[in-house]
């Protein structure tokens, strides 16, 4: 309450109650309009199920409490994993420090801070300026489907531009970047690998698994695999690769 009185900021609390996500907004004198709050929460990867407003008098001021019941875009998201990033992102959007768009879903899905999400947003806007054929919403949807790729891209940004990295570490990472971008597989081996990639994607879809193929570098593949599917996904990949050779 003292902080709200001093700088007019919101007080926020993302928590769990009976296994469900809830989000409380504390504001002074007047509540936040649902037409303002809902788009912000939805762009942070949440569906608003209910909203219960309360108010109380404290030190001569009216304190408004809005309690939202939330449903995340994907199952299994825990408040303890995203609490700080989610609250900071909502506050930044409300204060006008961050844009309110679909990139903010990565705060929840990829567990990125709003500042790191802004790196991906800046890249997307640059690509739009140079005339790529993909819309911003298309790029947002793609990263939402593959949040691990979003984390990789931010990591690549750090590897290239973080001044705290030592020169030796930077050279190692730069060599890895060149290998990832330039290495290729030629001839028959390339054809076999392409068949294997198709077989892996098809097998994952047919098995109705949450695991996803997200990146191919040279003769290696990177998958985003939930812990519960680790063994099953490994068996599936081995069978798909063996079948491609046959």
PDB file of C-alpha atoms in Angstrom:
ATOM      1  CA  UNK A   1       0.000   0.000   0.000  1.00  0.00           C
ATOM      2  CA  UNK A   2       2.839   2.386   0.868  1.00  0.00           C
ATOM      3  CA  UNK A   3       4.476   1.714  -2.502  1.00  0.00           C
ATOM      4  CA  UNK A   4       1.233   2.367  -4.352  1.00  0.00           C
ATOM      5  CA  UNK A   5       0.817   5.640  -2.497  1.00  0.00           C
ATOM      6  CA  UNK A   6       4.377   6.772  -3.225  1.00  0.00           C
ATOM      7  CA  UNK A   7       4.671   6.022  -6.948  1.00  0.00           C
ATOM      8  CA  UNK A   8       1.161   5.098  -8.076  1.00  0.00           C
ATOM      9  CA  UNK A   9       2.296   1.646  -9.193  1.00  0.00           C
ATOM     10  CA  UNK A  10       0.173  -1.463  -9.045  1.00  0.00           C
ATOM     11  CA  UNK A  11       0.765  -4.217  -6.524  1.00  0.00           C
ATOM     12  CA  UNK A  12       0.601  -7.671  -8.144  1.00  0.00           C
ATOM     13  CA  UNK A  13       0.493 -11.257  -6.957  1.00  0.00           C
ATOM     14  CA  UNK A  14       0.467 -14.385  -9.129  1.00  0.00           C
ATOM     15  CA  UNK A  15      -0.195 -17.468  -7.023  1.00  0.00           C
ATOM     16  CA  UNK A  16      -1.868 -20.872  -6.987  1.00  0.00           C
ATOM     17  CA  UNK A  17      -4.972 -21.881  -5.120  1.00  0.00           C
ATOM     18  CA  UNK A  18      -6.182 -25.493  -5.210  1.00  0.00           C
ATOM     19  CA  UNK A  19      -3.914 -26.165  -8.173  1.00  0.00           C
ATOM     20  CA  UNK A  20      -5.252 -23.239 -10.235  1.00  0.00           C
ATOM     21  CA  UNK A  21      -3.493 -20.035 -11.177  1.00  0.00           C
ATOM     22  CA  UNK A  22      -4.835 -16.797  -9.744  1.00  0.00           C
ATOM     23  CA  UNK A  23      -3.692 -13.225 -10.190  1.00  0.00           C
ATOM     24  CA  UNK A  24      -4.468 -10.333  -7.857  1.00  0.00           C
ATOM     25  CA  UNK A  25      -4.226  -6.672  -8.795  1.00  0.00           C
ATOM     26  CA  UNK A  26      -4.126  -4.054  -6.039  1.00  0.00           C
ATOM     27  CA  UNK A  27      -4.786  -0.454  -7.048  1.00  0.00           C
ATOM     28  CA  UNK A  28      -5.772   2.766  -5.315  1.00  0.00           C
ATOM     29  CA  UNK A  29      -9.147   4.519  -5.632  1.00  0.00           C
ATOM     30  CA  UNK A  30     -10.312   2.868  -8.851  1.00  0.00           C
ATOM     31  CA  UNK A  31     -10.199  -0.558 -10.460  1.00  0.00           C
ATOM     32  CA  UNK A  32      -8.543  -1.369 -13.763  1.00  0.00           C
ATOM     33  CA  UNK A  33     -11.086  -1.746 -16.557  1.00  0.00           C
ATOM     34  CA  UNK A  34     -11.520  -5.301 -17.788  1.00  0.00           C
ATOM     35  CA  UNK A  35     -11.140  -4.025 -21.347  1.00  0.00           C
ATOM     36  CA  UNK A  36      -7.588  -2.996 -20.382  1.00  0.00           C
ATOM     37  CA  UNK A  37      -6.632  -5.970 -18.204  1.00  0.00           C
ATOM     38  CA  UNK A  38      -7.940  -8.832 -20.353  1.00  0.00           C
ATOM     39  CA  UNK A  39      -5.849  -8.168 -23.505  1.00  0.00           C
ATOM     40  CA  UNK A  40      -2.736  -7.836 -21.350  1.00  0.00           C
ATOM     41  CA  UNK A  41      -3.371 -11.143 -19.574  1.00  0.00           C
ATOM     42  CA  UNK A  42      -4.284 -12.923 -22.811  1.00  0.00           C
ATOM     43  CA  UNK A  43      -1.101 -11.721 -24.500  1.00  0.00           C
ATOM     44  CA  UNK A  44       0.813 -13.077 -21.499  1.00  0.00           C
ATOM     45  CA  UNK A  45      -0.533 -16.519 -22.350  1.00  0.00           C
ATOM     46  CA  UNK A  46      -3.515 -16.630 -20.008  1.00  0.00           C
ATOM     47  CA  UNK A  47      -7.234 -17.147 -20.493  1.00  0.00           C
ATOM     48  CA  UNK A  48      -9.288 -15.265 -17.904  1.00  0.00           C
ATOM     49  CA  UNK A  49     -11.957 -17.518 -16.418  1.00  0.00           C
ATOM     50  CA  UNK A  50     -13.431 -15.225 -13.749  1.00  0.00           C
ATOM     51  CA  UNK A  51     -12.772 -11.876 -12.115  1.00  0.00           C
ATOM     52  CA  UNK A  52     -13.851 -10.984  -8.577  1.00  0.00           C
ATOM     53  CA  UNK A  53     -13.426  -7.354  -7.475  1.00  0.00           C
ATOM     54  CA  UNK A  54     -13.242  -6.266  -3.832  1.00  0.00           C
ATOM     55  CA  UNK A  55     -12.564  -2.966  -2.137  1.00  0.00           C
ATOM     56  CA  UNK A  56     -11.572  -1.794   1.310  1.00  0.00           C
ATOM     57  CA  UNK A  57     -10.807   1.463   3.075  1.00  0.00           C
ATOM     58  CA  UNK A  58      -7.298   1.900   4.426  1.00  0.00           C
ATOM     59  CA  UNK A  59      -5.832   5.133   5.809  1.00  0.00           C
ATOM     60  CA  UNK A  60      -8.561   7.109   4.130  1.00  0.00           C
ATOM     61  CA  UNK A  61      -7.868   5.577   0.718  1.00  0.00           C
ATOM     62  CA  UNK A  62      -9.958   3.078  -1.221  1.00  0.00           C
ATOM     63  CA  UNK A  63      -7.930  -0.011  -2.095  1.00  0.00           C
ATOM     64  CA  UNK A  64      -9.344  -2.043  -4.985  1.00  0.00           C
ATOM     65  CA  UNK A  65      -8.472  -5.736  -5.233  1.00  0.00           C
ATOM     66  CA  UNK A  66      -9.208  -7.604  -8.462  1.00  0.00           C
ATOM     67  CA  UNK A  67      -8.801 -11.363  -8.240  1.00  0.00           C
ATOM     68  CA  UNK A  68      -8.549 -13.187 -11.587  1.00  0.00           C
ATOM     69  CA  UNK A  69      -8.824 -16.945 -12.102  1.00  0.00           C
ATOM     70  CA  UNK A  70      -6.487 -17.841 -14.968  1.00  0.00           C
ATOM     71  CA  UNK A  71      -5.987 -20.772 -17.289  1.00  0.00           C
ATOM     72  CA  UNK A  72      -2.572 -20.944 -19.004  1.00  0.00           C
ATOM     73  CA  UNK A  73      -2.247 -21.543 -22.737  1.00  0.00           C
ATOM     74  CA  UNK A  74      -0.547 -24.879 -22.062  1.00  0.00           C
ATOM     75  CA  UNK A  75      -1.050 -27.272 -19.178  1.00  0.00           C
ATOM     76  CA  UNK A  76       1.521 -27.740 -16.455  1.00  0.00           C
ATOM     77  CA  UNK A  77       2.584 -24.114 -15.944  1.00  0.00           C
ATOM     78  CA  UNK A  78       3.312 -23.434 -12.272  1.00  0.00           C
ATOM     79  CA  UNK A  79       3.159 -20.041 -10.608  1.00  0.00           C
ATOM     80  CA  UNK A  80       6.508 -20.561  -8.897  1.00  0.00           C
ATOM     81  CA  UNK A  81       8.258 -20.858 -12.277  1.00  0.00           C
ATOM     82  CA  UNK A  82       6.858 -17.694 -13.894  1.00  0.00           C
ATOM     83  CA  UNK A  83       5.761 -15.533 -10.945  1.00  0.00           C
ATOM     84  CA  UNK A  84       8.470 -12.854 -11.013  1.00  0.00           C
ATOM     85  CA  UNK A  85       8.661 -12.627 -14.794  1.00  0.00           C
ATOM     86  CA  UNK A  86       4.868 -12.523 -15.160  1.00  0.00           C
ATOM     87  CA  UNK A  87       4.364  -9.814 -12.555  1.00  0.00           C
ATOM     88  CA  UNK A  88       7.220  -7.692 -13.917  1.00  0.00           C
ATOM     89  CA  UNK A  89       5.913  -8.059 -17.466  1.00  0.00           C
ATOM     90  CA  UNK A  90       2.367  -7.023 -16.518  1.00  0.00           C
ATOM     91  CA  UNK A  91       3.714  -4.003 -14.643  1.00  0.00           C
ATOM     92  CA  UNK A  92       5.928  -3.036 -17.592  1.00  0.00           C
ATOM     93  CA  UNK A  93       3.047  -3.279 -20.052  1.00  0.00           C
ATOM     94  CA  UNK A  94       0.788  -1.250 -17.756  1.00  0.00           C
ATOM     95  CA  UNK A  95       3.469   1.429 -17.378  1.00  0.00           C
ATOM     96  CA  UNK A  96       4.009   1.605 -21.151  1.00  0.00           C
ATOM     97  CA  UNK A  97       7.553   0.223 -20.965  1.00  0.00           C
ATOM     98  CA  UNK A  98       6.648  -2.855 -23.038  1.00  0.00           C
ATOM     99  CA  UNK A  99       4.318  -3.314 -25.972  1.00  0.00           C
ATOM    100  CA  UNK A 100       1.163  -5.363 -25.518  1.00  0.00           C
ATOM    101  CA  UNK A 101       1.341  -8.027 -28.233  1.00  0.00           C
ATOM    102  CA  UNK A 102       1.632 -11.769 -28.787  1.00  0.00           C
ATOM    103  CA  UNK A 103       5.371 -11.842 -28.128  1.00  0.00           C
ATOM    104  CA  UNK A 104       4.571 -11.425 -24.422  1.00  0.00           C
ATOM    105  CA  UNK A 105       3.234 -14.986 -24.366  1.00  0.00           C
ATOM    106  CA  UNK A 106       6.885 -16.053 -24.302  1.00  0.00           C
ATOM    107  CA  UNK A 107       7.091 -14.711 -20.736  1.00  0.00           C
ATOM    108  CA  UNK A 108       4.906 -17.678 -19.808  1.00  0.00           C
ATOM    109  CA  UNK A 109       5.783 -20.289 -22.438  1.00  0.00           C
ATOM    110  CA  UNK A 110       9.551 -19.745 -22.616  1.00  0.00           C
ATOM    111  CA  UNK A 111       9.991 -18.239 -19.120  1.00  0.00           C
ATOM    112  CA  UNK A 112      11.730 -15.178 -20.581  1.00  0.00           C
ATOM    113  CA  UNK A 113      11.728 -11.762 -18.923  1.00  0.00           C
ATOM    114  CA  UNK A 114       9.865  -8.969 -20.698  1.00  0.00           C
ATOM    115  CA  UNK A 115      13.169  -7.307 -21.518  1.00  0.00           C
ATOM    116  CA  UNK A 116      14.448 -10.449 -23.255  1.00  0.00           C
ATOM    117  CA  UNK A 117      11.177 -10.813 -25.112  1.00  0.00           C
ATOM    118  CA  UNK A 118      11.766  -7.288 -26.418  1.00  0.00           C
ATOM    119  CA  UNK A 119      14.906  -8.599 -28.170  1.00  0.00           C
ATOM    120  CA  UNK A 120      12.799 -10.981 -30.257  1.00  0.00           C
ATOM    121  CA  UNK A 121      10.224  -8.255 -30.913  1.00  0.00           C
ATOM    122  CA  UNK A 122      12.969  -5.939 -32.157  1.00  0.00           C
ATOM    123  CA  UNK A 123      14.281  -8.614 -34.514  1.00  0.00           C
ATOM    124  CA  UNK A 124      10.772  -9.197 -35.863  1.00  0.00           C
ATOM    125  CA  UNK A 125      10.206  -5.508 -36.514  1.00  0.00           C
ATOM    126  CA  UNK A 126      13.565  -5.268 -38.269  1.00  0.00           C
ATOM    127  CA  UNK A 127      12.624  -8.190 -40.505  1.00  0.00           C
ATOM    128  CA  UNK A 128       9.343  -6.482 -41.347  1.00  0.00           C
ATOM    129  CA  UNK A 129      11.220  -3.308 -42.297  1.00  0.00           C
ATOM    130  CA  UNK A 130      13.532  -5.178 -44.687  1.00  0.00           C
ATOM    131  CA  UNK A 131      10.541  -6.789 -46.378  1.00  0.00           C
ATOM    132  CA  UNK A 132      10.301 -10.398 -45.224  1.00  0.00           C
ATOM    133  CA  UNK A 133       7.018 -12.001 -46.358  1.00  0.00           C
ATOM    134  CA  UNK A 134       5.967 -13.056 -42.850  1.00  0.00           C
ATOM    135  CA  UNK A 135       3.652 -10.936 -40.700  1.00  0.00           C
ATOM    136  CA  UNK A 136       4.340 -10.132 -37.055  1.00  0.00           C
ATOM    137  CA  UNK A 137       1.459 -12.367 -35.976  1.00  0.00           C
ATOM    138  CA  UNK A 138       2.981 -15.246 -37.975  1.00  0.00           C
ATOM    139  CA  UNK A 139       6.331 -14.805 -36.215  1.00  0.00           C
ATOM    140  CA  UNK A 140       4.588 -14.562 -32.846  1.00  0.00           C
ATOM    141  CA  UNK A 141       2.641 -17.780 -33.489  1.00  0.00           C
ATOM    142  CA  UNK A 142       5.778 -19.621 -34.612  1.00  0.00           C
ATOM    143  CA  UNK A 143       7.741 -18.769 -31.465  1.00  0.00           C
ATOM    144  CA  UNK A 144       4.708 -19.597 -29.322  1.00  0.00           C
ATOM    145  CA  UNK A 145       4.633 -23.077 -30.876  1.00  0.00           C
ATOM    146  CA  UNK A 146       8.377 -23.509 -30.346  1.00  0.00           C
ATOM    147  CA  UNK A 147       9.334 -21.668 -27.136  1.00  0.00           C
ATOM    148  CA  UNK A 148      12.629 -23.541 -26.943  1.00  0.00           C
ATOM    149  CA  UNK A 149      13.656 -21.847 -30.199  1.00  0.00           C
ATOM    150  CA  UNK A 150      12.852 -18.476 -28.604  1.00  0.00           C
ATOM    151  CA  UNK A 151      15.237 -19.309 -25.747  1.00  0.00           C
ATOM    152  CA  UNK A 152      17.895 -20.390 -28.259  1.00  0.00           C
ATOM    153  CA  UNK A 153      17.582 -17.139 -30.211  1.00  0.00           C
ATOM    154  CA  UNK A 154      17.945 -15.061 -27.059  1.00  0.00           C
ATOM    155  CA  UNK A 155      20.950 -17.172 -26.084  1.00  0.00           C
ATOM    156  CA  UNK A 156      22.474 -16.518 -29.496  1.00  0.00           C
ATOM    157  CA  UNK A 157      21.958 -12.790 -28.966  1.00  0.00           C
ATOM    158  CA  UNK A 158      23.791 -13.041 -25.639  1.00  0.00           C
ATOM    159  CA  UNK A 159      26.627 -15.023 -27.212  1.00  0.00           C
ATOM    160  CA  UNK A 160      27.174 -12.337 -29.819  1.00  0.00           C
ATOM    161  CA  UNK A 161      26.574  -9.140 -27.909  1.00  0.00           C
ATOM    162  CA  UNK A 162      27.005  -9.688 -24.161  1.00  0.00           C
ATOM    163  CA  UNK A 163      30.112  -7.613 -23.254  1.00  0.00           C
ATOM    164  CA  UNK A 164      30.684  -9.682 -20.119  1.00  0.00           C
ATOM    165  CA  UNK A 165      31.558 -12.774 -22.121  1.00  0.00           C
ATOM    166  CA  UNK A 166      35.285 -13.357 -22.310  1.00  0.00           C
ATOM    167  CA  UNK A 167      36.892 -13.263 -25.741  1.00  0.00           C
ATOM    168  CA  UNK A 168      37.776 -16.963 -25.539  1.00  0.00           C
ATOM    169  CA  UNK A 169      34.201 -17.940 -24.767  1.00  0.00           C
ATOM    170  CA  UNK A 170      32.987 -15.657 -27.523  1.00  0.00           C
ATOM    171  CA  UNK A 171      35.307 -17.280 -30.077  1.00  0.00           C
ATOM    172  CA  UNK A 172      34.115 -20.714 -29.099  1.00  0.00           C
ATOM    173  CA  UNK A 173      30.487 -19.687 -29.449  1.00  0.00           C
ATOM    174  CA  UNK A 174      31.183 -17.852 -32.700  1.00  0.00           C
ATOM    175  CA  UNK A 175      32.738 -20.985 -34.128  1.00  0.00           C
ATOM    176  CA  UNK A 176      29.647 -22.911 -33.123  1.00  0.00           C
ATOM    177  CA  UNK A 177      27.444 -20.325 -34.809  1.00  0.00           C
ATOM    178  CA  UNK A 178      29.378 -20.605 -38.066  1.00  0.00           C
ATOM    179  CA  UNK A 179      29.159 -24.375 -37.965  1.00  0.00           C
ATOM    180  CA  UNK A 180      25.409 -24.254 -37.342  1.00  0.00           C
ATOM    181  CA  UNK A 181      24.814 -21.796 -40.189  1.00  0.00           C
ATOM    182  CA  UNK A 182      27.230 -23.158 -42.817  1.00  0.00           C
ATOM    183  CA  UNK A 183      27.547 -26.875 -42.281  1.00  0.00           C
ATOM    184  CA  UNK A 184      25.479 -29.062 -44.553  1.00  0.00           C
ATOM    185  CA  UNK A 185      25.050 -32.654 -45.536  1.00  0.00           C
ATOM    186  CA  UNK A 186      25.505 -33.484 -49.197  1.00  0.00           C
ATOM    187  CA  UNK A 187      24.392 -36.249 -51.540  1.00  0.00           C
ATOM    188  CA  UNK A 188      22.750 -39.437 -50.368  1.00  0.00           C
ATOM    189  CA  UNK A 189      23.363 -38.729 -46.686  1.00  0.00           C
ATOM    190  CA  UNK A 190      21.326 -35.534 -46.987  1.00  0.00           C
ATOM    191  CA  UNK A 191      18.444 -37.386 -48.598  1.00  0.00           C
ATOM    192  CA  UNK A 192      18.454 -40.014 -45.857  1.00  0.00           C
ATOM    193  CA  UNK A 193      18.464 -37.342 -43.167  1.00  0.00           C
ATOM    194  CA  UNK A 194      15.558 -35.486 -44.795  1.00  0.00           C
ATOM    195  CA  UNK A 195      13.528 -38.699 -44.828  1.00  0.00           C
ATOM    196  CA  UNK A 196      14.389 -39.249 -41.168  1.00  0.00           C
ATOM    197  CA  UNK A 197      13.179 -35.760 -40.212  1.00  0.00           C
ATOM    198  CA  UNK A 198       9.844 -36.355 -41.926  1.00  0.00           C
ATOM    199  CA  UNK A 199       9.507 -39.725 -40.225  1.00  0.00           C
ATOM    200  CA  UNK A 200      10.225 -38.200 -36.805  1.00  0.00           C
ATOM    201  CA  UNK A 201       7.656 -35.420 -37.241  1.00  0.00           C
ATOM    202  CA  UNK A 202       5.042 -37.872 -38.522  1.00  0.00           C
ATOM    203  CA  UNK A 203       5.664 -40.326 -35.691  1.00  0.00           C
ATOM    204  CA  UNK A 204       5.366 -37.601 -33.041  1.00  0.00           C
ATOM    205  CA  UNK A 205       2.056 -36.447 -34.499  1.00  0.00           C
ATOM    206  CA  UNK A 206       0.654 -39.984 -34.769  1.00  0.00           C
ATOM    207  CA  UNK A 207       1.663 -40.710 -31.173  1.00  0.00           C
ATOM    208  CA  UNK A 208      -0.126 -37.513 -30.048  1.00  0.00           C
ATOM    209  CA  UNK A 209       2.960 -36.542 -28.048  1.00  0.00           C
ATOM    210  CA  UNK A 210       3.787 -33.045 -26.815  1.00  0.00           C
ATOM    211  CA  UNK A 211       7.405 -33.472 -27.947  1.00  0.00           C
ATOM    212  CA  UNK A 212       8.327 -31.362 -30.961  1.00  0.00           C
ATOM    213  CA  UNK A 213      11.189 -31.288 -33.456  1.00  0.00           C
ATOM    214  CA  UNK A 214      12.438 -27.694 -33.303  1.00  0.00           C
ATOM    215  CA  UNK A 215      15.884 -27.461 -34.897  1.00  0.00           C
ATOM    216  CA  UNK A 216      18.217 -29.312 -37.261  1.00  0.00           C
ATOM    217  CA  UNK A 217      21.902 -28.452 -37.317  1.00  0.00           C
ATOM    218  CA  UNK A 218      24.150 -30.446 -39.673  1.00  0.00           C
ATOM    219  CA  UNK A 219      23.497 -34.101 -38.837  1.00  0.00           C
ATOM    220  CA  UNK A 220      21.910 -33.477 -35.456  1.00  0.00           C
ATOM    221  CA  UNK A 221      18.349 -32.718 -34.416  1.00  0.00           C
ATOM    222  CA  UNK A 222      17.064 -30.802 -31.394  1.00  0.00           C
ATOM    223  CA  UNK A 223      13.747 -31.714 -29.829  1.00  0.00           C
ATOM    224  CA  UNK A 224      11.709 -30.017 -27.118  1.00  0.00           C
ATOM    225  CA  UNK A 225      10.706 -33.016 -24.966  1.00  0.00           C
ATOM    226  CA  UNK A 226       8.682 -32.946 -21.725  1.00  0.00           C
ATOM    227  CA  UNK A 227      10.403 -35.002 -18.996  1.00  0.00           C
ATOM    228  CA  UNK A 228       7.548 -37.521 -18.927  1.00  0.00           C
ATOM    229  CA  UNK A 229       8.044 -38.324 -22.631  1.00  0.00           C
ATOM    230  CA  UNK A 230      11.851 -38.549 -22.624  1.00  0.00           C
ATOM    231  CA  UNK A 231      12.185 -42.330 -22.947  1.00  0.00           C
ATOM    232  CA  UNK A 232       9.324 -42.720 -25.405  1.00  0.00           C
ATOM    233  CA  UNK A 233      10.642 -39.893 -27.583  1.00  0.00           C
ATOM    234  CA  UNK A 234      14.145 -41.401 -27.621  1.00  0.00           C
ATOM    235  CA  UNK A 235      12.796 -44.776 -28.788  1.00  0.00           C
ATOM    236  CA  UNK A 236      10.668 -43.081 -31.436  1.00  0.00           C
ATOM    237  CA  UNK A 237      13.623 -41.104 -32.833  1.00  0.00           C
ATOM    238  CA  UNK A 238      15.853 -44.195 -33.002  1.00  0.00           C
ATOM    239  CA  UNK A 239      13.174 -46.146 -34.892  1.00  0.00           C
ATOM    240  CA  UNK A 240      12.539 -43.258 -37.278  1.00  0.00           C
ATOM    241  CA  UNK A 241      16.234 -42.831 -38.072  1.00  0.00           C
ATOM    242  CA  UNK A 242      16.724 -46.580 -38.557  1.00  0.00           C
ATOM    243  CA  UNK A 243      13.710 -46.747 -40.833  1.00  0.00           C
ATOM    244  CA  UNK A 244      15.041 -43.904 -42.970  1.00  0.00           C
ATOM    245  CA  UNK A 245      18.262 -45.800 -43.639  1.00  0.00           C
ATOM    246  CA  UNK A 246      16.353 -48.917 -44.614  1.00  0.00           C
TER     247      UNK A 246
END
